[in-house]
Short mmCIF file of C-alpha atoms in Angstrom, two decimals:
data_model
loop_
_atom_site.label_atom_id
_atom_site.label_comp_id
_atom_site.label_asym_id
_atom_site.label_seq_id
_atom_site.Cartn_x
_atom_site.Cartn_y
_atom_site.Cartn_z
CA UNK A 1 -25.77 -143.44 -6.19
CA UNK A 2 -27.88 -140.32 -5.26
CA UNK A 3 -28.41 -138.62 -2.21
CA UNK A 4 -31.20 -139.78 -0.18
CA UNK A 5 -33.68 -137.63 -0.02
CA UNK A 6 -34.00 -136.00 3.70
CA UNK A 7 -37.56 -136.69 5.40
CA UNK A 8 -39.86 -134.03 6.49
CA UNK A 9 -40.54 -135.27 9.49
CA UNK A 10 -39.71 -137.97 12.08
CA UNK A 11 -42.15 -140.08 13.77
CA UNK A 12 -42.00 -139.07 17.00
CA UNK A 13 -42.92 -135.34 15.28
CA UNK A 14 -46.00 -136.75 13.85
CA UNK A 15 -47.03 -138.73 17.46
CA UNK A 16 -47.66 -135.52 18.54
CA UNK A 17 -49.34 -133.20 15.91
CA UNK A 18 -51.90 -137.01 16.13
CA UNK A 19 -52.24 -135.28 20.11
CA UNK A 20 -52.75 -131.35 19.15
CA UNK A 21 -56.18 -130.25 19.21
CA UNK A 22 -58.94 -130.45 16.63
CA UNK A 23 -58.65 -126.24 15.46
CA UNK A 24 -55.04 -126.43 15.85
CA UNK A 25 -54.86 -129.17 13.09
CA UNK A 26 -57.96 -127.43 11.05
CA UNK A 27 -55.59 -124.10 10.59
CA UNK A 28 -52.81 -125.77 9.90
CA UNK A 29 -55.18 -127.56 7.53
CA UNK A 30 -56.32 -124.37 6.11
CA UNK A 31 -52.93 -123.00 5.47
CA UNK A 32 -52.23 -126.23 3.41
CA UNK A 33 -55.34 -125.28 1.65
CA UNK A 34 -54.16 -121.72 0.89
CA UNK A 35 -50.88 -122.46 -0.33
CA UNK A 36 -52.36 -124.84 -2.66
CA UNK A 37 -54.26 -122.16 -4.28
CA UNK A 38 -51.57 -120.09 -4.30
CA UNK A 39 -49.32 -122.61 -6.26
CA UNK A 40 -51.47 -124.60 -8.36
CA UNK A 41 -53.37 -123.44 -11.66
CA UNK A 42 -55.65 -125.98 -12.36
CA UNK A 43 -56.89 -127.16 -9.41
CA UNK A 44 -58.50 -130.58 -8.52
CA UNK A 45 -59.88 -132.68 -5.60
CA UNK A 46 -59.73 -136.27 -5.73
CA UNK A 47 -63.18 -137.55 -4.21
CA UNK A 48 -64.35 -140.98 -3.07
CA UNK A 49 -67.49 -140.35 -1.68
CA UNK A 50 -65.94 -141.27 1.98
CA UNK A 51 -65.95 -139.13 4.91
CA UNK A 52 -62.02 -138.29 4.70
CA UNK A 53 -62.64 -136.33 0.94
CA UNK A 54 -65.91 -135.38 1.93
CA UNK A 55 -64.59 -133.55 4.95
CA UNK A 56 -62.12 -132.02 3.40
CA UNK A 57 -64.29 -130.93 0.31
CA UNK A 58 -65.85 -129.09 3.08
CA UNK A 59 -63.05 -127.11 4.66
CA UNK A 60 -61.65 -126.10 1.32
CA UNK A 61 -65.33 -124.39 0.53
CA UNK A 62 -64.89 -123.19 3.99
CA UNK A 63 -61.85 -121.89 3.99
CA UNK A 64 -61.49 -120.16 0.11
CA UNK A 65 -64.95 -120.39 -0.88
CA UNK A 66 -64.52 -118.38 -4.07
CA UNK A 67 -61.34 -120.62 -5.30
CA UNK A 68 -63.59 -124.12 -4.46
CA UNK A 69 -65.88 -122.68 -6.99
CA UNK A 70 -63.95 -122.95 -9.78
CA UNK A 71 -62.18 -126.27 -8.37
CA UNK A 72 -62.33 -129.59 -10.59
CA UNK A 73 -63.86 -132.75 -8.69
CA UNK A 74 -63.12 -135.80 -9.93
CA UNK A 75 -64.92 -138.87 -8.57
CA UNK A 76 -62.89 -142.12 -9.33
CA UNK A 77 -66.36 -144.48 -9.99
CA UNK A 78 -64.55 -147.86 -9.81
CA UNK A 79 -67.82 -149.73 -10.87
CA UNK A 80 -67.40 -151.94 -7.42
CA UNK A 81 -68.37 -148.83 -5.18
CA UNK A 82 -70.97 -149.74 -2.67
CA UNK A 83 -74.09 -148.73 -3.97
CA UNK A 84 -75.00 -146.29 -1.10
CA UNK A 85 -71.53 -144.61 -1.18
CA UNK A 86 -72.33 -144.33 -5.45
CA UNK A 87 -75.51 -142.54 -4.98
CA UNK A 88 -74.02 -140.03 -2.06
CA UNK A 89 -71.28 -139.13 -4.20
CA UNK A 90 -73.78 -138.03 -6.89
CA UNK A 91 -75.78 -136.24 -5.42
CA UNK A 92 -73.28 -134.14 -3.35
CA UNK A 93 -71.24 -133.98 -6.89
CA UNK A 94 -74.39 -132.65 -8.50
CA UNK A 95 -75.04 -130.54 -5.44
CA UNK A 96 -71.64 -129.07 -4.33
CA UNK A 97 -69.30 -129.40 -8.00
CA UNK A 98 -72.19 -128.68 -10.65
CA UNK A 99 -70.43 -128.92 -13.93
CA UNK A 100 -67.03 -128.99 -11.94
CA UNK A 101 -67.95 -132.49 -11.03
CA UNK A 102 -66.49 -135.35 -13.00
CA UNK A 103 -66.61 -138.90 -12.74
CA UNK A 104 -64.10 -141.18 -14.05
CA UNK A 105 -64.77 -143.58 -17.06
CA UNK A 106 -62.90 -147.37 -17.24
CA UNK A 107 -60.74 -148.10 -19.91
CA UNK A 108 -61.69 -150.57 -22.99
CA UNK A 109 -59.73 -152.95 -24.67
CA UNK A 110 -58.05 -152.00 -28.48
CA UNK A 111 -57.82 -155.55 -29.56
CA UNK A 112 -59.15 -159.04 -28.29
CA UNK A 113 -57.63 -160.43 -24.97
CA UNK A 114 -57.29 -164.10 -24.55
CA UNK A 115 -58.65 -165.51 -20.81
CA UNK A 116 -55.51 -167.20 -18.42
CA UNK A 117 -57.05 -170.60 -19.18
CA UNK A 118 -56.26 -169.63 -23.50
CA UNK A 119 -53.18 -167.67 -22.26
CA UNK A 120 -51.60 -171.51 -20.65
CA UNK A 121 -52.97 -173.46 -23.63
CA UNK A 122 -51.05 -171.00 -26.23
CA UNK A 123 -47.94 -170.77 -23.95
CA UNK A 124 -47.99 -174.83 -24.08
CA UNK A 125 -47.94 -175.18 -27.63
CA UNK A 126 -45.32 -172.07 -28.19
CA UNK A 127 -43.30 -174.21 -25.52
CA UNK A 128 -43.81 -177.52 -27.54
CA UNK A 129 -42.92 -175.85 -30.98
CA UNK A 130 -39.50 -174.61 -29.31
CA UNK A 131 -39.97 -170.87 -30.48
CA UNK A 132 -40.35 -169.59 -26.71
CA UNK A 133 -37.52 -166.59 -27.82
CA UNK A 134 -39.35 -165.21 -30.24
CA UNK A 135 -41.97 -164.49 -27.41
CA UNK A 136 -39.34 -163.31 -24.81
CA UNK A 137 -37.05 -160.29 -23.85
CA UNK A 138 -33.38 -160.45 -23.32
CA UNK A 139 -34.12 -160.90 -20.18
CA UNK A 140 -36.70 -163.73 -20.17
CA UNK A 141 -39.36 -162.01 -19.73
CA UNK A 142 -42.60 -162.16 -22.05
CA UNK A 143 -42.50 -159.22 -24.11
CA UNK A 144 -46.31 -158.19 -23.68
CA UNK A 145 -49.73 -160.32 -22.77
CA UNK A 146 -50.84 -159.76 -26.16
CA UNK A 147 -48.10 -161.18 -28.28
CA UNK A 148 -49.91 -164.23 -27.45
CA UNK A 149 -52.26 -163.24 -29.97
CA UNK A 150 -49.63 -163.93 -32.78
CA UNK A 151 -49.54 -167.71 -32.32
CA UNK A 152 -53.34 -168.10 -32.07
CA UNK A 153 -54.49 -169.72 -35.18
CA UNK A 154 -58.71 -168.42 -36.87
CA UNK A 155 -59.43 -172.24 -35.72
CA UNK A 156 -58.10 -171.77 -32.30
CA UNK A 157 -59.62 -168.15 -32.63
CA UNK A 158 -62.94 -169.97 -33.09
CA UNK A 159 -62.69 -172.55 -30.56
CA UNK A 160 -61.67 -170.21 -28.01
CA UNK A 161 -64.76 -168.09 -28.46
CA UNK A 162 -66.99 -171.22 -28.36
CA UNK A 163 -65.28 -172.01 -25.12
CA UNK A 164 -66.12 -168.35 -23.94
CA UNK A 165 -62.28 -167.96 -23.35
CA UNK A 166 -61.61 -164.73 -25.01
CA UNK A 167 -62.00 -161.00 -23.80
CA UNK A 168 -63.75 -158.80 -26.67
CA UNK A 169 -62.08 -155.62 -28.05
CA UNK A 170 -64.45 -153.00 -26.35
CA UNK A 171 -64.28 -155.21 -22.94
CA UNK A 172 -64.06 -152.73 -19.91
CA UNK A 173 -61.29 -152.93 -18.02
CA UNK A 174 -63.28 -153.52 -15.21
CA UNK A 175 -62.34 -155.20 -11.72
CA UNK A 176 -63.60 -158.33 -13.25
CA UNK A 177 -61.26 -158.44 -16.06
CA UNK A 178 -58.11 -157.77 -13.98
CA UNK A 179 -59.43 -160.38 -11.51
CA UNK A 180 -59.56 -163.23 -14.10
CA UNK A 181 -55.87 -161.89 -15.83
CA UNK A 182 -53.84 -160.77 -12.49
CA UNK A 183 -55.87 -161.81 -9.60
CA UNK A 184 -58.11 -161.00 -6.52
CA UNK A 185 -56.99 -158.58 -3.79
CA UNK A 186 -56.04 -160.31 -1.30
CA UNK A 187 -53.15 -159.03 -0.31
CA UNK A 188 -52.21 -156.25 0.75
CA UNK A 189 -49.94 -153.75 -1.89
CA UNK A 190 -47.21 -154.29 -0.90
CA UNK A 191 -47.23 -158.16 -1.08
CA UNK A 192 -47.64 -158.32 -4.49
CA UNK A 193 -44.04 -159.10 -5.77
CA UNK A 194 -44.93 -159.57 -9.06
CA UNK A 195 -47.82 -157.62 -10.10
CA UNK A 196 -48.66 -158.83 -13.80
CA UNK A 197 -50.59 -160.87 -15.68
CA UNK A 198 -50.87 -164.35 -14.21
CA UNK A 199 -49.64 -165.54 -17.57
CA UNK A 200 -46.18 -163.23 -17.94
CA UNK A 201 -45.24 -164.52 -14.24
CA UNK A 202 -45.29 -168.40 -15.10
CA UNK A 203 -43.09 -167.36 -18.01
CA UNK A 204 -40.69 -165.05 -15.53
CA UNK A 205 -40.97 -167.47 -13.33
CA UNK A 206 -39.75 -170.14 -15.82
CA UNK A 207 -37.26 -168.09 -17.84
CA UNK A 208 -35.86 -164.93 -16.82
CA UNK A 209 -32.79 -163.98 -15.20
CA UNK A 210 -34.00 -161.37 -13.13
CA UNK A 211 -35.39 -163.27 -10.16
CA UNK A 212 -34.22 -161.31 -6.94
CA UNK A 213 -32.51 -162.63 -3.89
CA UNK A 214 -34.24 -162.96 -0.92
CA UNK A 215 -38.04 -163.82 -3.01
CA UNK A 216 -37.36 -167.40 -3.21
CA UNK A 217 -40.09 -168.24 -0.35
CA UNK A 218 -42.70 -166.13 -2.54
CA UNK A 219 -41.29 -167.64 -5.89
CA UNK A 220 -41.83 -171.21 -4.16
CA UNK A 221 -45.33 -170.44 -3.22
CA UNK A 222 -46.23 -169.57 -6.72
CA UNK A 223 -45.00 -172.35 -8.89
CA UNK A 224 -45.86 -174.77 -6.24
CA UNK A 225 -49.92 -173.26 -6.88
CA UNK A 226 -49.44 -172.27 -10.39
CA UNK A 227 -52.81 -170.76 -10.89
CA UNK A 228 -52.81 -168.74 -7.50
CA UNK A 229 -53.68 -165.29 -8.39
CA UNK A 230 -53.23 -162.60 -6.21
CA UNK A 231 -53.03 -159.13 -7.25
CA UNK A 232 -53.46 -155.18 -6.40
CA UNK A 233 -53.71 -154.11 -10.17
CA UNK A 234 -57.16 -153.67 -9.63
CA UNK A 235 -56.28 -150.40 -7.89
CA UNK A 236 -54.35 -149.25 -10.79
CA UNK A 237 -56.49 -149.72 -13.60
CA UNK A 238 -60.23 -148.83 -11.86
CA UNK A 239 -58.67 -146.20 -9.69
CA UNK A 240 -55.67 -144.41 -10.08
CA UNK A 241 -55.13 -144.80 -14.08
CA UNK A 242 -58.98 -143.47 -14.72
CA UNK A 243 -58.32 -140.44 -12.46
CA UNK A 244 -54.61 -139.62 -13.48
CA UNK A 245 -56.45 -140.15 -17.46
CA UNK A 246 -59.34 -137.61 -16.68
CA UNK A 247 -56.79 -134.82 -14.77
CA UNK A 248 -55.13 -135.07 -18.32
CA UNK A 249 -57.60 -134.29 -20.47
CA UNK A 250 -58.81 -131.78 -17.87
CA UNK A 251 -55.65 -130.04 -17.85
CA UNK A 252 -54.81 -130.30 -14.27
CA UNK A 253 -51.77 -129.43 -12.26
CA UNK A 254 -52.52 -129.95 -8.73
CA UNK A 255 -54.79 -132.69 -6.83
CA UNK A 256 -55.89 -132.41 -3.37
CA UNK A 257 -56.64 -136.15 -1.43
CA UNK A 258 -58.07 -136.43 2.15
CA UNK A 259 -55.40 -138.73 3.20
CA UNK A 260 -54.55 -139.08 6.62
CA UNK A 261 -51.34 -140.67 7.97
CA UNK A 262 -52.87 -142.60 10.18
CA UNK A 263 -54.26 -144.80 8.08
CA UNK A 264 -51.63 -147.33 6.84
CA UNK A 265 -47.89 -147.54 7.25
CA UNK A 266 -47.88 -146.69 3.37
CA UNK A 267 -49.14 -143.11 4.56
CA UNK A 268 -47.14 -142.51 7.42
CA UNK A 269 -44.37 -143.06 5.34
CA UNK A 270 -45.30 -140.74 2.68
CA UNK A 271 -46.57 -138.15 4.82
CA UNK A 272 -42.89 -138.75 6.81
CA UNK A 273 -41.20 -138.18 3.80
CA UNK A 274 -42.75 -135.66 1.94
CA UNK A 275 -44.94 -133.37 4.71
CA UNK A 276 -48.42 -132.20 3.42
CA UNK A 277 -47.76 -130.40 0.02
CA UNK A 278 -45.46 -131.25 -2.44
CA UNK A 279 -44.27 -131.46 -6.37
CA UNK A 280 -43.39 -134.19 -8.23
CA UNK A 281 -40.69 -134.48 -10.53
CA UNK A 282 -42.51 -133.76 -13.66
CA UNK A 283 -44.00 -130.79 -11.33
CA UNK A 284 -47.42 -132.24 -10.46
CA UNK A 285 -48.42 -130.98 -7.01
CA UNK A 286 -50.28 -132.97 -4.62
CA UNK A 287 -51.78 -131.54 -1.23
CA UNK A 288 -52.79 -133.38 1.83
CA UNK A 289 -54.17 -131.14 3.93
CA UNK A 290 -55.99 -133.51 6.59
CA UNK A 291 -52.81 -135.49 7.02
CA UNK A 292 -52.64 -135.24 10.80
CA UNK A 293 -56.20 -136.03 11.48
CA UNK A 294 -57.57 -138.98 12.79
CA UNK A 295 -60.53 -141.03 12.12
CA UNK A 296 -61.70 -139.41 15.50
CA UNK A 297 -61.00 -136.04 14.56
CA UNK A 298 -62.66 -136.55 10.92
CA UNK A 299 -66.01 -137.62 12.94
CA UNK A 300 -65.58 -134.63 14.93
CA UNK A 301 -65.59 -132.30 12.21
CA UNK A 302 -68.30 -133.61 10.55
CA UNK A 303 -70.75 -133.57 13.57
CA UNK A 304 -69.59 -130.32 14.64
CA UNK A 305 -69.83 -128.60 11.09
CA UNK A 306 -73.24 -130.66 10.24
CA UNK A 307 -71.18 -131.99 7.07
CA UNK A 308 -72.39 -134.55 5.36
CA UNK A 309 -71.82 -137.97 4.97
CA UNK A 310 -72.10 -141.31 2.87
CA UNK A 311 -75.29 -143.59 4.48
CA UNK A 312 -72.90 -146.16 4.16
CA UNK A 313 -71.41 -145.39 7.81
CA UNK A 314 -74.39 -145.48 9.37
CA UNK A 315 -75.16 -148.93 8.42
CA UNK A 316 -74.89 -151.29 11.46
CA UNK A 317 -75.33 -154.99 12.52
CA UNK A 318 -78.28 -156.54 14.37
CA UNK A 319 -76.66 -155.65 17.69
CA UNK A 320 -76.39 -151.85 16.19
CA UNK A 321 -72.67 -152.12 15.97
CA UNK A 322 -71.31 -150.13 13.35
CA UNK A 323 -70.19 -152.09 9.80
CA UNK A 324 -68.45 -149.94 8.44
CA UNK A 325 -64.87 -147.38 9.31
CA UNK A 326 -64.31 -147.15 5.68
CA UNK A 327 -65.69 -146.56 2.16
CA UNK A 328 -63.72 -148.77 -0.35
CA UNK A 329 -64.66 -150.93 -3.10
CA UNK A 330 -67.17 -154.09 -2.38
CA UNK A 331 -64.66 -156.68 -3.80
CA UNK A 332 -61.58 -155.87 -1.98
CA UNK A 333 -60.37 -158.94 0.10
CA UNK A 334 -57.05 -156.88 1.82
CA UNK A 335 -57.99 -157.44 5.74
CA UNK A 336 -58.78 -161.15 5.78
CA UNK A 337 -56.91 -161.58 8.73
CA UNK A 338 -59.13 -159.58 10.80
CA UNK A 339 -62.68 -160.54 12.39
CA UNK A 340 -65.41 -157.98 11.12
CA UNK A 341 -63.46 -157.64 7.67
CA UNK A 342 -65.14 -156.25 4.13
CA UNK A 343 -65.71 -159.73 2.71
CA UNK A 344 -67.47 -160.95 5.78
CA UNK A 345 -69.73 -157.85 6.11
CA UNK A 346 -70.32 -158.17 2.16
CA UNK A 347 -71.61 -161.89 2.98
CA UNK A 348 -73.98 -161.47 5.75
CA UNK A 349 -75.65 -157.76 4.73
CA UNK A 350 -74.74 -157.87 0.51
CA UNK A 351 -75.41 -161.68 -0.05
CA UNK A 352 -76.33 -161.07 -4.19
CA UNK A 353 -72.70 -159.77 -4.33
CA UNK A 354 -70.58 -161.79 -1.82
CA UNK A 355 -72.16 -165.11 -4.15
CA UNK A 356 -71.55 -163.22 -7.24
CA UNK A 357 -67.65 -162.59 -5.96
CA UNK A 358 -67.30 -165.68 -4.93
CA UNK A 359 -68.28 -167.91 -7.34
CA UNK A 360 -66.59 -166.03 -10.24
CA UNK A 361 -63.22 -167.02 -8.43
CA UNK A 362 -62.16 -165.54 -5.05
CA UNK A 363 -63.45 -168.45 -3.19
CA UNK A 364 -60.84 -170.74 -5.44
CA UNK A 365 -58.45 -167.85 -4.86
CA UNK A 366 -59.01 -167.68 -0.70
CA UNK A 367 -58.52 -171.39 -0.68
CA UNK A 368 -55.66 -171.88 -2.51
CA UNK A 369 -54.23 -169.12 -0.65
CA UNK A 370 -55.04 -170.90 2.45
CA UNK A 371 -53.43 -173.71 1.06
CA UNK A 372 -50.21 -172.68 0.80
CA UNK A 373 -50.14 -170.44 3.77
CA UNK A 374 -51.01 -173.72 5.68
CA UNK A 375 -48.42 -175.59 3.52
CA UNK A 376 -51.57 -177.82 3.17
CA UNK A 377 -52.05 -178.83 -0.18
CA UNK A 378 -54.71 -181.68 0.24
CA UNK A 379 -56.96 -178.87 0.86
CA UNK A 380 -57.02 -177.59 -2.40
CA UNK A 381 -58.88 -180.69 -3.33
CA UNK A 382 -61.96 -179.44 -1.45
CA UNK A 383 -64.51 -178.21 -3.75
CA UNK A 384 -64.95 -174.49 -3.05
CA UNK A 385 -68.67 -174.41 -4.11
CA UNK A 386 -69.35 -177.10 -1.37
CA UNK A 387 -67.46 -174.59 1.13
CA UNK A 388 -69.51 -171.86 0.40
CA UNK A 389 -72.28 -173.04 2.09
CA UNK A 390 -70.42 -174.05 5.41
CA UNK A 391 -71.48 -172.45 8.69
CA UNK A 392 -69.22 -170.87 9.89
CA UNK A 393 -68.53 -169.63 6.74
CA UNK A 394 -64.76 -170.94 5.49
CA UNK A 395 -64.00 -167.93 3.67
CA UNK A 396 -64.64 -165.33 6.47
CA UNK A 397 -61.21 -164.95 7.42
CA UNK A 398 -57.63 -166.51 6.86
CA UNK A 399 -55.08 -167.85 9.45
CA UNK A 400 -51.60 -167.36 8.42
CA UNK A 401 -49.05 -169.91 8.98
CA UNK A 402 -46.76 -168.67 12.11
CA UNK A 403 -44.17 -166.52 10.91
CA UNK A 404 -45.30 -166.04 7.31
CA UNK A 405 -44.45 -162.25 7.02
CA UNK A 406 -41.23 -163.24 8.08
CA UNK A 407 -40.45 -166.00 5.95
CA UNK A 408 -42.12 -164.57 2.88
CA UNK A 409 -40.26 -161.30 3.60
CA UNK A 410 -43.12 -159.19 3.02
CA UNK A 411 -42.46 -156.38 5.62
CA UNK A 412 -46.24 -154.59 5.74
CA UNK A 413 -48.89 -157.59 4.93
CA UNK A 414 -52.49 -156.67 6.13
CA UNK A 415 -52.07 -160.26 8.00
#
């Protein structure tokens, strides 16, 4: 076994660089800057439209003004952006980048895709004709989503199509798509055990050897709701595989984010480890220069340098509370748990798109959930149309049973 790899920091360190002054963290943030410059070639900034890359956009033209002209900008357009974070990011692209300013493209699909509901029908008859190994690994697992196609017959072909239960070659890989083969984010990352198709779990679920110790609560959950899907892919395939595609074919080396450690465990724990600038194993070099900021200190930099900023965060309730901390993607279901959460604020102020969300799937998604949180299954035989229109609204927020992080083993749940 290797040696573990020593931390940068320890927690207590990074308590109090959260307590040092505003322009004690900014030159520190500049220096981070610098250095980057210094050690990348191509150089790119990963922007979201929100006020963490936007901020930091800033201080790099700020601090190396000539350097930030030559910069790459890559916007990672997710097609679920909000629309007034879409048309900020734009116009400050168009504005600040020029023809530095990039926006990233969704993949398509190189052959036809068969929807979950095909996916179990195929799987049954492979099952009934007793040639399930010709389908799976050594280790029972399926050996791709698509090798389904092979036992689809031009009738079945037909019928599926008729049935509307096929994806087209050319089909974006859009949120949609991922939501109807892995699932809806409900969860947070790193609750999603077994982040595949919906299809190649039931068959690891059924057949392979590899199921770890200590999962079985998880495991139990899904085969007892066979259909549950819950899933983070979306993140992979509209955000990070779009961006890491375009810094490709741009030829980049480096990436600045506006990440800040104080906003999830996940980040502490990579600032922790790694600090604010550092290379990869195939030598990619990431900088996060803002990683000691807070939201606080963010807002103060952008008020006292007359920065601008995504309309979105100015948006506020009928009692002129504020909607919105963060930019993020309209269909992202992650902080449930908590009153004032994205799908609530998407319901009462976005209603065309909380219906449209809902009714392709996530409410059947939060209820089942709910269902086996609750170890309740008679309420999965409430129809989640008629829920919809309950006041208060059922699909708001969920209660987790007491204990579930524990028993599930999950460790960091948004719950």
């Amino acid at each position: 076994m290797g040696k573990k790899r020593q931390s940068k920091y320890k927690y207590s360190q990074l308590q109090k660089m959260w307590e040092l002054p505003l322009e004690f963290k900014l030159n520190v943030a500049r220096k981070i800057i610098r250095d980057t410059f210094k050690q990348g070639k191509k150089i790119a900034l990963a922007f979201s439209g929100g006020k963490d890359s936007t901020a930091l956009w800033h201080l790099i033209r700020e601090t190396c003004p000539e350097q930030a002209k030559d910069m790459v900008v890559i916007f990672g357009n997710t097609g679920v952006e909000y629309p007034e974070s879409l048309s900020f990011a734009r116009k400050l692209g168009k504005e600040w980048g020029g023809e530095n300013f990039h926006e990233t493209k969704l993949d398509r699909l190189k052959i036809p895709r068969l929807k979950y509901e095909a996916q179990k029908e195929v799987w049954s008859l492979i099952e009934e004709s007793g040639e399930v190994s010709k389908y799976l690994n050594k280790k029972g697992r399926l050996l791709s989503t698509d090798k389904l196609n092979e036992a689809v017959t031009p009738e079945m072909w037909e019928d599926f199509r008729r049935r509307k239960l096929v994806w087209e070659a050319g089909t974006l890989v859009s949120f949609w798509f991922i939501a109807e083969q892995y699932g809806f984010p409900i969860l947070g990352k790193d609750a999603t055990k077994l982040d595949a198709p919906r299809i190649n779990i039931n068959v690891f679920l059924k057949y392979s050897s590899e199921q770890s110790k200590g999962n079985e609560k998880y495991y139990g959950i899904l085969r007892k709701f066979p259909d549950l899907r819950i899933s983070h892919s979306c993140c992979v395939f509209i955000k990070e595989r779009p961006s890491q595609k375009l810094q490709k074919k741009l030829g980049c080396d480096t990436l600045f984010r506006g990440l800040l450690a104080s906003e999830s465990r996940r980040r502490t724990f990579t600032f922790l480890d790694y600090g604010f600038l550092y290379r990869t194993a195939d030598g990619y070099l990431y900088s996060n220069p803002l990683s000691i900021l807070t939201d606080e200190d963010i807002w103060e930099y952008i008020r006292s340098r007359n920065c601008p900023y995504a309309p979105l965060y100015d948006l506020t309730d009928a009692d002129g509370n504020k909607l919105f901390e963060r930019n993020g993607c309209y269909t992202c279901g992650t902080g449930l748990a908590y009153e004032g959460n994205n799908l609530e604020i998407l319901r009462k102020h976005y209603p065309n798109k909380w219906q449209a969300l809902m009714r392709y799937g996530m409410a059947k998604e939060i209820k089942t959930f709910a269902c086996a949180i609750s170890d309740d299954i008679k309420l999965n035989a409430l129809e989640h149309d008629w829920l919809l229109d309950m006041r208060p609204c059922a699909f708001d927020r969920l209660t987790p049973k007491k204990n579930l992080l524990e028993d599930l083993q999950y460790g960091t749940l948004l719950f």
